[in-house]
Short mmCIF file of C-alpha atoms in Angstrom, two decimals:
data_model
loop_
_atom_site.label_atom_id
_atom_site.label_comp_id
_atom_site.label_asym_id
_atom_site.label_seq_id
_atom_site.Cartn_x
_atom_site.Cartn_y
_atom_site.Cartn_z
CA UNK A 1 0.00 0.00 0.00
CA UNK A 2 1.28 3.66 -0.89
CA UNK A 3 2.35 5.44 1.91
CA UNK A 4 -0.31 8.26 1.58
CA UNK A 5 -3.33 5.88 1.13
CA UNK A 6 -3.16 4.22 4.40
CA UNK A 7 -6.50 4.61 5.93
CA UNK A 8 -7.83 4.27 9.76
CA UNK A 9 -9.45 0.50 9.98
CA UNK A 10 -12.37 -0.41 11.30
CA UNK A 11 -11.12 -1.47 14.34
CA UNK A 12 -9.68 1.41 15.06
CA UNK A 13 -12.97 3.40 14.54
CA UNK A 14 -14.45 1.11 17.09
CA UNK A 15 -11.90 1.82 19.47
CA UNK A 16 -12.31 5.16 19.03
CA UNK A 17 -16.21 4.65 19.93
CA UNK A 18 -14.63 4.16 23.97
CA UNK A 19 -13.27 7.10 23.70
CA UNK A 20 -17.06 9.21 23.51
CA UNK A 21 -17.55 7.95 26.90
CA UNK A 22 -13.81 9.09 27.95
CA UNK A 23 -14.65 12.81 26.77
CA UNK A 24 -18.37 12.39 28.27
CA UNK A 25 -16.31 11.62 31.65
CA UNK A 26 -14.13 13.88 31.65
CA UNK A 27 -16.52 16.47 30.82
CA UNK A 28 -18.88 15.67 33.81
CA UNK A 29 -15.62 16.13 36.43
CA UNK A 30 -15.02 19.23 34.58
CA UNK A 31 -18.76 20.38 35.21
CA UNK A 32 -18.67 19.63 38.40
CA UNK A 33 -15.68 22.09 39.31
CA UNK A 34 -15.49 24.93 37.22
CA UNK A 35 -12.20 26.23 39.35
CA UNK A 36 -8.62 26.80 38.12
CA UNK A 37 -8.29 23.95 40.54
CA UNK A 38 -10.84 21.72 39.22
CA UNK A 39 -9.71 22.39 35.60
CA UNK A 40 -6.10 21.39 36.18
CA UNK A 41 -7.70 18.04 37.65
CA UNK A 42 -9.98 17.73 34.61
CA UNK A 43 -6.80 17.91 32.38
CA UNK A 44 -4.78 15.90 34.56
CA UNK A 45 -7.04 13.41 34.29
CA UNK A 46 -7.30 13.69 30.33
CA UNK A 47 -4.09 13.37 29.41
CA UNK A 48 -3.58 9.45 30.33
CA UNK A 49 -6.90 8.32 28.16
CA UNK A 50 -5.29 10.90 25.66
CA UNK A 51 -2.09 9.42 25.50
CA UNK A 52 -2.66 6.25 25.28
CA UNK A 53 -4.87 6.98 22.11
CA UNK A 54 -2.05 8.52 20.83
CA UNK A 55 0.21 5.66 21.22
CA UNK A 56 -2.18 3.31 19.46
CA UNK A 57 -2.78 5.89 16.41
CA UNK A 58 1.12 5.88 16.09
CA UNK A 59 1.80 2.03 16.76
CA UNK A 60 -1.89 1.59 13.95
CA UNK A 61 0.54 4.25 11.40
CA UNK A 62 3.38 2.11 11.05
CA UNK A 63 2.28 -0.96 11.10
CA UNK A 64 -0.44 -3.22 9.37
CA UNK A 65 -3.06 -3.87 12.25
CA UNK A 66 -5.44 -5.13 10.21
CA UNK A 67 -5.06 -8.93 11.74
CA UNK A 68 -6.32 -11.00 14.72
CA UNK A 69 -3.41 -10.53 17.52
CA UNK A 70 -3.15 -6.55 16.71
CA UNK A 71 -7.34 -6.60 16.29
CA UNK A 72 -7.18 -7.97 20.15
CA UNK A 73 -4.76 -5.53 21.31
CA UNK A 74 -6.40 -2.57 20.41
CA UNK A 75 -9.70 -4.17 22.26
CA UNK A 76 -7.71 -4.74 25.38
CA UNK A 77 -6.56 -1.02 25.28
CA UNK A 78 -10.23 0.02 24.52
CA UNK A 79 -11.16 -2.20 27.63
CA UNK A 80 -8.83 -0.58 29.52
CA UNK A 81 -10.11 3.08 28.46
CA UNK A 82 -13.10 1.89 29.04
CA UNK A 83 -12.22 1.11 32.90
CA UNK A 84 -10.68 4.46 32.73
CA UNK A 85 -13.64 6.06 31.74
CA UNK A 86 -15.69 4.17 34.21
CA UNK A 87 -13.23 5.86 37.21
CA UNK A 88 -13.20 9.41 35.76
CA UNK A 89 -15.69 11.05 37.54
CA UNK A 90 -14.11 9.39 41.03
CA UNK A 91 -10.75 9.49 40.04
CA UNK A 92 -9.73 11.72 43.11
CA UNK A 93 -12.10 10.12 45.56
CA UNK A 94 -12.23 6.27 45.74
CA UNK A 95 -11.83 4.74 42.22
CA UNK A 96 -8.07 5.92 41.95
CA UNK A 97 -6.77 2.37 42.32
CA UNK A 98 -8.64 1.39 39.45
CA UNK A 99 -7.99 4.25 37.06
CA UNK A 100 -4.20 3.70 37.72
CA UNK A 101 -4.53 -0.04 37.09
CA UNK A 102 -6.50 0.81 33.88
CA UNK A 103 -4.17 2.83 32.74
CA UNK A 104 -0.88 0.84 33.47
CA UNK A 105 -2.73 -2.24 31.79
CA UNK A 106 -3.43 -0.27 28.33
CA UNK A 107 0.55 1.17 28.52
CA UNK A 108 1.73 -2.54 29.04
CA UNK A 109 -0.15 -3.93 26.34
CA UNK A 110 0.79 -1.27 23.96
CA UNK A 111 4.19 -2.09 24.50
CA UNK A 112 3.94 -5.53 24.39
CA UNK A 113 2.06 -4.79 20.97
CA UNK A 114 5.35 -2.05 19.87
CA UNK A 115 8.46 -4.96 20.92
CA UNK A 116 6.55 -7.49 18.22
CA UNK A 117 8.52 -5.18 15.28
CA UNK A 118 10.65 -2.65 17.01
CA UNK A 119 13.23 -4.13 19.26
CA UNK A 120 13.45 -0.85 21.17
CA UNK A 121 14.14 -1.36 25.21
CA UNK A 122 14.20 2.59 25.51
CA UNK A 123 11.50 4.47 24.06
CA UNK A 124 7.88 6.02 24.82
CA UNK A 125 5.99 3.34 25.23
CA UNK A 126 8.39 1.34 27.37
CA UNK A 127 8.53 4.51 29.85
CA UNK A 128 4.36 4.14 29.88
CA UNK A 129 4.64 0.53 30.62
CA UNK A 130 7.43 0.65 33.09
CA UNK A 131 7.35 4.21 34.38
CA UNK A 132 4.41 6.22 33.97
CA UNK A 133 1.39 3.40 34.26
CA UNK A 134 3.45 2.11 37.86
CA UNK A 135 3.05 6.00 38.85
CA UNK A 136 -0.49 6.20 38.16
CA UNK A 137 -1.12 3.03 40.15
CA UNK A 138 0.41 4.25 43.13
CA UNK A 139 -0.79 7.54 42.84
CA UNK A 140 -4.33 5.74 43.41
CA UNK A 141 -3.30 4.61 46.91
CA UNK A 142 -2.68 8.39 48.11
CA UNK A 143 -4.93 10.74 48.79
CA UNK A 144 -5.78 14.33 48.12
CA UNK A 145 -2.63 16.80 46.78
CA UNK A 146 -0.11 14.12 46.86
CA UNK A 147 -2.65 12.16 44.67
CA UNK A 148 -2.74 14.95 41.89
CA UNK A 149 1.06 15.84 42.39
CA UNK A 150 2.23 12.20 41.72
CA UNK A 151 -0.35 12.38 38.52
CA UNK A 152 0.59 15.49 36.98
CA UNK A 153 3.98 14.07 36.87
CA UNK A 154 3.41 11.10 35.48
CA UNK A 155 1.35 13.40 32.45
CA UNK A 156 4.41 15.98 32.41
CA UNK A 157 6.73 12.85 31.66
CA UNK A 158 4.14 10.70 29.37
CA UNK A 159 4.18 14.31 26.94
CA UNK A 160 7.91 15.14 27.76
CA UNK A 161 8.82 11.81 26.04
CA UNK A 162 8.43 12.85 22.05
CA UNK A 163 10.84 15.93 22.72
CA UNK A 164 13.38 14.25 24.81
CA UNK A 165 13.57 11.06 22.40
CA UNK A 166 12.91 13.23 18.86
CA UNK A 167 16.72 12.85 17.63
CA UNK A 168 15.88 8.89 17.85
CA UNK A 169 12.58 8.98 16.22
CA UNK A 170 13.97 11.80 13.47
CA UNK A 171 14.81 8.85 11.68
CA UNK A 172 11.02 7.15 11.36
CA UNK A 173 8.71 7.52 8.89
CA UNK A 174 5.31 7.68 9.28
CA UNK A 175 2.43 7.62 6.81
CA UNK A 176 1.04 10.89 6.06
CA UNK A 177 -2.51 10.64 5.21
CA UNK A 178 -3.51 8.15 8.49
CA UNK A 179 -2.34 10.42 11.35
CA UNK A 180 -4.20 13.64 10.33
CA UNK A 181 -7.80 11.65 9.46
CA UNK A 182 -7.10 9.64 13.25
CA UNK A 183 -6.55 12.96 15.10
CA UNK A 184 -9.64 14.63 13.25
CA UNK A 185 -11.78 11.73 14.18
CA UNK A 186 -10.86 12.48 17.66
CA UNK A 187 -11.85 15.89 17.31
CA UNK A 188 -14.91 14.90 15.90
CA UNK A 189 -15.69 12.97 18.78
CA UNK A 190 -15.01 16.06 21.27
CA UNK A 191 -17.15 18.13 18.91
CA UNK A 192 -19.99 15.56 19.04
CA UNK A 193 -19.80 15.97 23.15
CA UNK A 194 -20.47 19.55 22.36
CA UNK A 195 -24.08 18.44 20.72
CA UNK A 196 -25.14 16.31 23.41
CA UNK A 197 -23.92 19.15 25.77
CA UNK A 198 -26.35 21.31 23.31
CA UNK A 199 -29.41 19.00 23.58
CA UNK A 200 -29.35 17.37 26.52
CA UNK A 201 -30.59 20.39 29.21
CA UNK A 202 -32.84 21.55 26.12
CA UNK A 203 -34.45 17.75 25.85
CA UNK A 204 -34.75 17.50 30.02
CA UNK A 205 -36.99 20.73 30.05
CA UNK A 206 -40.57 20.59 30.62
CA UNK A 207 -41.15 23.33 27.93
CA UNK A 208 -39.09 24.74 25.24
CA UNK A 209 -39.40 28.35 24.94
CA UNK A 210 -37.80 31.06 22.43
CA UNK A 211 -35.32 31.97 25.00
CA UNK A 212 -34.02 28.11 24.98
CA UNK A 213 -34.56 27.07 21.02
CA UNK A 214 -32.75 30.28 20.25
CA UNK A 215 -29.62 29.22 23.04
CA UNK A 216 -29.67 25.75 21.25
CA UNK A 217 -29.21 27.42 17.71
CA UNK A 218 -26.53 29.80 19.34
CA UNK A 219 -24.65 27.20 20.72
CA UNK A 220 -25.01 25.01 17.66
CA UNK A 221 -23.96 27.81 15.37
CA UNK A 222 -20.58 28.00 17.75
CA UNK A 223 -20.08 24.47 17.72
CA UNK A 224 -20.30 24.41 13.48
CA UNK A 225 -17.91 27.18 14.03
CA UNK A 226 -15.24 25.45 15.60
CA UNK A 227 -15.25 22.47 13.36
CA UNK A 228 -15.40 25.02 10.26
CA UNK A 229 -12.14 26.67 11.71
CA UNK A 230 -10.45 23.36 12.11
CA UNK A 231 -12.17 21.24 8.79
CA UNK A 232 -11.69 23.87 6.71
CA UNK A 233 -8.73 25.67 7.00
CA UNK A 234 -6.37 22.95 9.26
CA UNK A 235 -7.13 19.18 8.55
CA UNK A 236 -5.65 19.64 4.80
CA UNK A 237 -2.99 21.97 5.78
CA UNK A 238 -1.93 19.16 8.04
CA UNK A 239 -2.02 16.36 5.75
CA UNK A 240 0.04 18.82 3.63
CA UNK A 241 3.12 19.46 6.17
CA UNK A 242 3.13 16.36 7.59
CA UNK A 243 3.62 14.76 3.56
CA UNK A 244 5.95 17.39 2.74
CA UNK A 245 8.20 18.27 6.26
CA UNK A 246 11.68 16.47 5.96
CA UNK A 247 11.44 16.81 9.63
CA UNK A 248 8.23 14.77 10.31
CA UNK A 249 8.58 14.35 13.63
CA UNK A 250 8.63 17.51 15.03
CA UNK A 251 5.38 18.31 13.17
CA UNK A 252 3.89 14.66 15.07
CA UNK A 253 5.11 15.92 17.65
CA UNK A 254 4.14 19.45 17.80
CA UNK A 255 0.92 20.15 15.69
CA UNK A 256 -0.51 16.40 16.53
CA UNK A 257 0.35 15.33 19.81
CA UNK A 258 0.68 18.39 21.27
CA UNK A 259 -1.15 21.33 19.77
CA UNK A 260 -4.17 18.78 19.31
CA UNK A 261 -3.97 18.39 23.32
CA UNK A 262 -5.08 22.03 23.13
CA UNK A 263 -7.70 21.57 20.33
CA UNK A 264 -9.43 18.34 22.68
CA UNK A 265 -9.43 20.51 26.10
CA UNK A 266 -10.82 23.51 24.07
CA UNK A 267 -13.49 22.05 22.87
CA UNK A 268 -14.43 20.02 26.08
CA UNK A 269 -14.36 23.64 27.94
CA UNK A 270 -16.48 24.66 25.51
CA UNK A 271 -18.92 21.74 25.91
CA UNK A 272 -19.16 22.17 29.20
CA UNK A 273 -19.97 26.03 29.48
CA UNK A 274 -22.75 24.90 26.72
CA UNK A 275 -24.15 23.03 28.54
CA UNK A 276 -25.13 25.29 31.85
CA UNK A 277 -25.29 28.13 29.00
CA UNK A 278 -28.45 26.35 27.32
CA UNK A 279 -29.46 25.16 31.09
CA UNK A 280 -30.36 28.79 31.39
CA UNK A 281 -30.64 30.58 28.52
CA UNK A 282 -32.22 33.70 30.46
CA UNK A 283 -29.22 34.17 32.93
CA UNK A 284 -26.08 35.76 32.80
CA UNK A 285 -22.87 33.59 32.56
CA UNK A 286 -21.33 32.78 36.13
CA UNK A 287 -17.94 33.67 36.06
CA UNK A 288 -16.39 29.59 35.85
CA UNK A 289 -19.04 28.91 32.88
CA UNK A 290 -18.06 32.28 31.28
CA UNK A 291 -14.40 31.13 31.75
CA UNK A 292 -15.22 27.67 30.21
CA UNK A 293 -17.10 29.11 27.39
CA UNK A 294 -14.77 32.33 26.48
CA UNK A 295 -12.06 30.66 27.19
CA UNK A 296 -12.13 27.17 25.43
CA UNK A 297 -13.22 29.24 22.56
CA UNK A 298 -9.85 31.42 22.90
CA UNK A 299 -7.92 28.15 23.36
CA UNK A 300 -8.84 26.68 20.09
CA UNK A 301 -8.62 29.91 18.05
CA UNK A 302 -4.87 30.29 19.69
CA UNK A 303 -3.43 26.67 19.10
CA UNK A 304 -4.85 27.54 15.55
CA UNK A 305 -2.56 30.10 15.05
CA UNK A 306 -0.06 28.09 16.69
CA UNK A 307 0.01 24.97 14.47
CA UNK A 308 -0.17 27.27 11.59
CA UNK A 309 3.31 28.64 12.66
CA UNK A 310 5.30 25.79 13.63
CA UNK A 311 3.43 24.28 10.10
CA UNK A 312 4.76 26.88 7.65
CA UNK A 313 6.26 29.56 9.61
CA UNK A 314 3.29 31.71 8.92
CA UNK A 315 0.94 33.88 11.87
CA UNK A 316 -2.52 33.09 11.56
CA UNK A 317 -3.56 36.91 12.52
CA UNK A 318 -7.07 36.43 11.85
CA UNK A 319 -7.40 33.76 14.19
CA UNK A 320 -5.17 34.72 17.00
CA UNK A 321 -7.12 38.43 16.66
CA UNK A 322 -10.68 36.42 17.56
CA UNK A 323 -8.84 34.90 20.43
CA UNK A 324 -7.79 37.85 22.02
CA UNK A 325 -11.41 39.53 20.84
CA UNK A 326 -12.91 36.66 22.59
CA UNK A 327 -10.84 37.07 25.94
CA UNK A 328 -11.30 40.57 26.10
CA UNK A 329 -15.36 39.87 26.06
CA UNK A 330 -15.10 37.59 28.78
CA UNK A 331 -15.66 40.14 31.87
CA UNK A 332 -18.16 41.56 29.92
CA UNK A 333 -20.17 37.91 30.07
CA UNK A 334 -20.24 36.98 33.06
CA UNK A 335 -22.38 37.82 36.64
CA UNK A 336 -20.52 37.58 39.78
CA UNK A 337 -21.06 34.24 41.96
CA UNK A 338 -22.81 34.99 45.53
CA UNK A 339 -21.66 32.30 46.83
CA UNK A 340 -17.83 32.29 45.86
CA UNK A 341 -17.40 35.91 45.32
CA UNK A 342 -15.67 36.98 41.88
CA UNK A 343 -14.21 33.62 41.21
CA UNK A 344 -17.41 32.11 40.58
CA UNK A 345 -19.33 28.70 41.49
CA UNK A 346 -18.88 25.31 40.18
CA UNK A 347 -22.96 24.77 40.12
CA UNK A 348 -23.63 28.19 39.25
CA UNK A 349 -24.44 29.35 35.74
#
């Protein structure tokens, strides 16, 4: 098969399917605490489904998965982010253990899946299996700050691994054309959150009003917005670098792995201010929605701009001027909580 007609199989799409519960997860510990603090939890928490999608999509692009023993490894990673998925919204209360465990088992079987054609002791996946998934575990067994310390290091070294091994992987090649279509499916995924987010207070209510059709159609329109920016300006643009960079790790690295990070937790921020948004179409935003909403929005406009410039060298001023447009109309969106002062509420909207 030609390198740039690899496509995503169909086991991969159905792996993919465990990863709409994942985002739904995640989502719902994000609603619950709108706070810098809870946030940082939220993407704390992200990053090790995340990255272990990430190391499937890679080990999927260079090699042939299409058979039985590759088929059954990417289920037992699903099953695993499954498990994950399942301990999300008590992942810093009492299902720890078990979103460690979940974790370290989808890192070990990834590796296991990487040693059956690369004979590599050191690299990425072996410091998930051996390092990262161990941390996670025991991290599960503490409690409170030590709990998210010991996890947000574990994340800092699963994402400091691409940089600190990219002289060794300088010299891979990876199809062009499969990365860039698994990495927009993702984002499709996020983006379909963002519709259920839409719907689902709108479908609960005993009566739909003009107040809360004309929310759903505002939130809608934003949500088309955000996959026009992406769809129709980045997707090809990234096929495009990544087939034509003689340096095509750096732009895996930094416009996939990375920047996409940003895209995921911009539109899950989004999603979630949405939601309360539409909840109550006749209030004004509390000031953790308003954050949410403004500032997922802001997010995804900004890594825009970024990609575009580690891509081709080029500023996206368009986008990176709605970003800043849509920061500076944050204080102007919001009502102050009465319950936790300026900062705002988790519950209110």
């Amino acid at each position: 098969m030609a390198e740039d007609e690899k496509r995503v199989t169909w086991a991969e799409l159905f792996f993919d399917l465990v990863f709409v519960f994942a985002i739904t997860q995640v989502s719902a510990l994000l609603h619950e605490d709108h706070s810098w603090a809870g946030v940082g939890r939220a993407l704390i928490a992200f990053v090790p489904p995340y990255w272990a999608w990430v190391g499937m999509s890679l080990h999927a692009n260079r090699q042939d998965v299409d058979n039985p023993v590759d088929r059954i490894g990417i289920f037992a990673v699903g099953l695993s982010a499954l498990f994950m998925g399942l301990a999300l919204p008590l992942a810093y209360d009492g299902r720890g253990v078990l979103y460690g465990a979940s974790y370290w088992a989808a890192r070990v079987v990834l590796h296991l899946l990487v040693l059956r054609w690369q004979d590599v002791r050191f690299s990425a996946f072996a410091v998930g299996a051996c390092l990262t998934g161990p941390m996670l575990l025991a991290g599960g067994f503490l409690d409170g700050p030590a709990r998210t310390a010991l996890w947000g290091s574990a994340a800092l070294i699963d994402l400091s691994m691409p940089f600190l091994l990219r002289h060794r992987l300088s010299r891979v090649r990876f199809h062009a054309g499969h990365l860039p279509e698994r990495f927009g499916l993702f984002l499709i995924i996020a983006l379909g959150e963002s519709i259920v987010a839409i719907g689902a207070p709108a479908s609960a209510a005993a009566h739909l009003d003009a107040a809360e059709l004309t929310a759903v159609a505002a939130a809608f329109a934003l949500a088309a917005g955000l996959w026009w920016v992406y769809f129709a300006f980045a997707a090809s643009a990234i096929q495009h670098a990544l087939a034509t960079s003689d340096r095509q790790v750096d732009t895996i690295r930094e416009v996939l792995s990375y920047a996409h990070l940003g895209f995921l937790g911009g539109v899950i921020a989004v999603a979630v201010g949405m939601h309360d948004a539409v909840a109550h179409p006749a209030a004004r935003l509390g000031t953790g929605v308003a954050g949410l909403l403004f500032g997922g929005c802001a997010l995804f406009l900004a890594v825009f701009g970024y990609t575009r410039w580690r891509m081709f060298r080029l500023w996206s001023t368009t986008r990176l001027a709605a970003s800043a447009v849509v920061l500076a109309l944050l204080p102007h969106s919001r009502r102050d909580c009465p319950r936790w002062g300026r900062w705002g509420c988790s519950r209110c909207s």
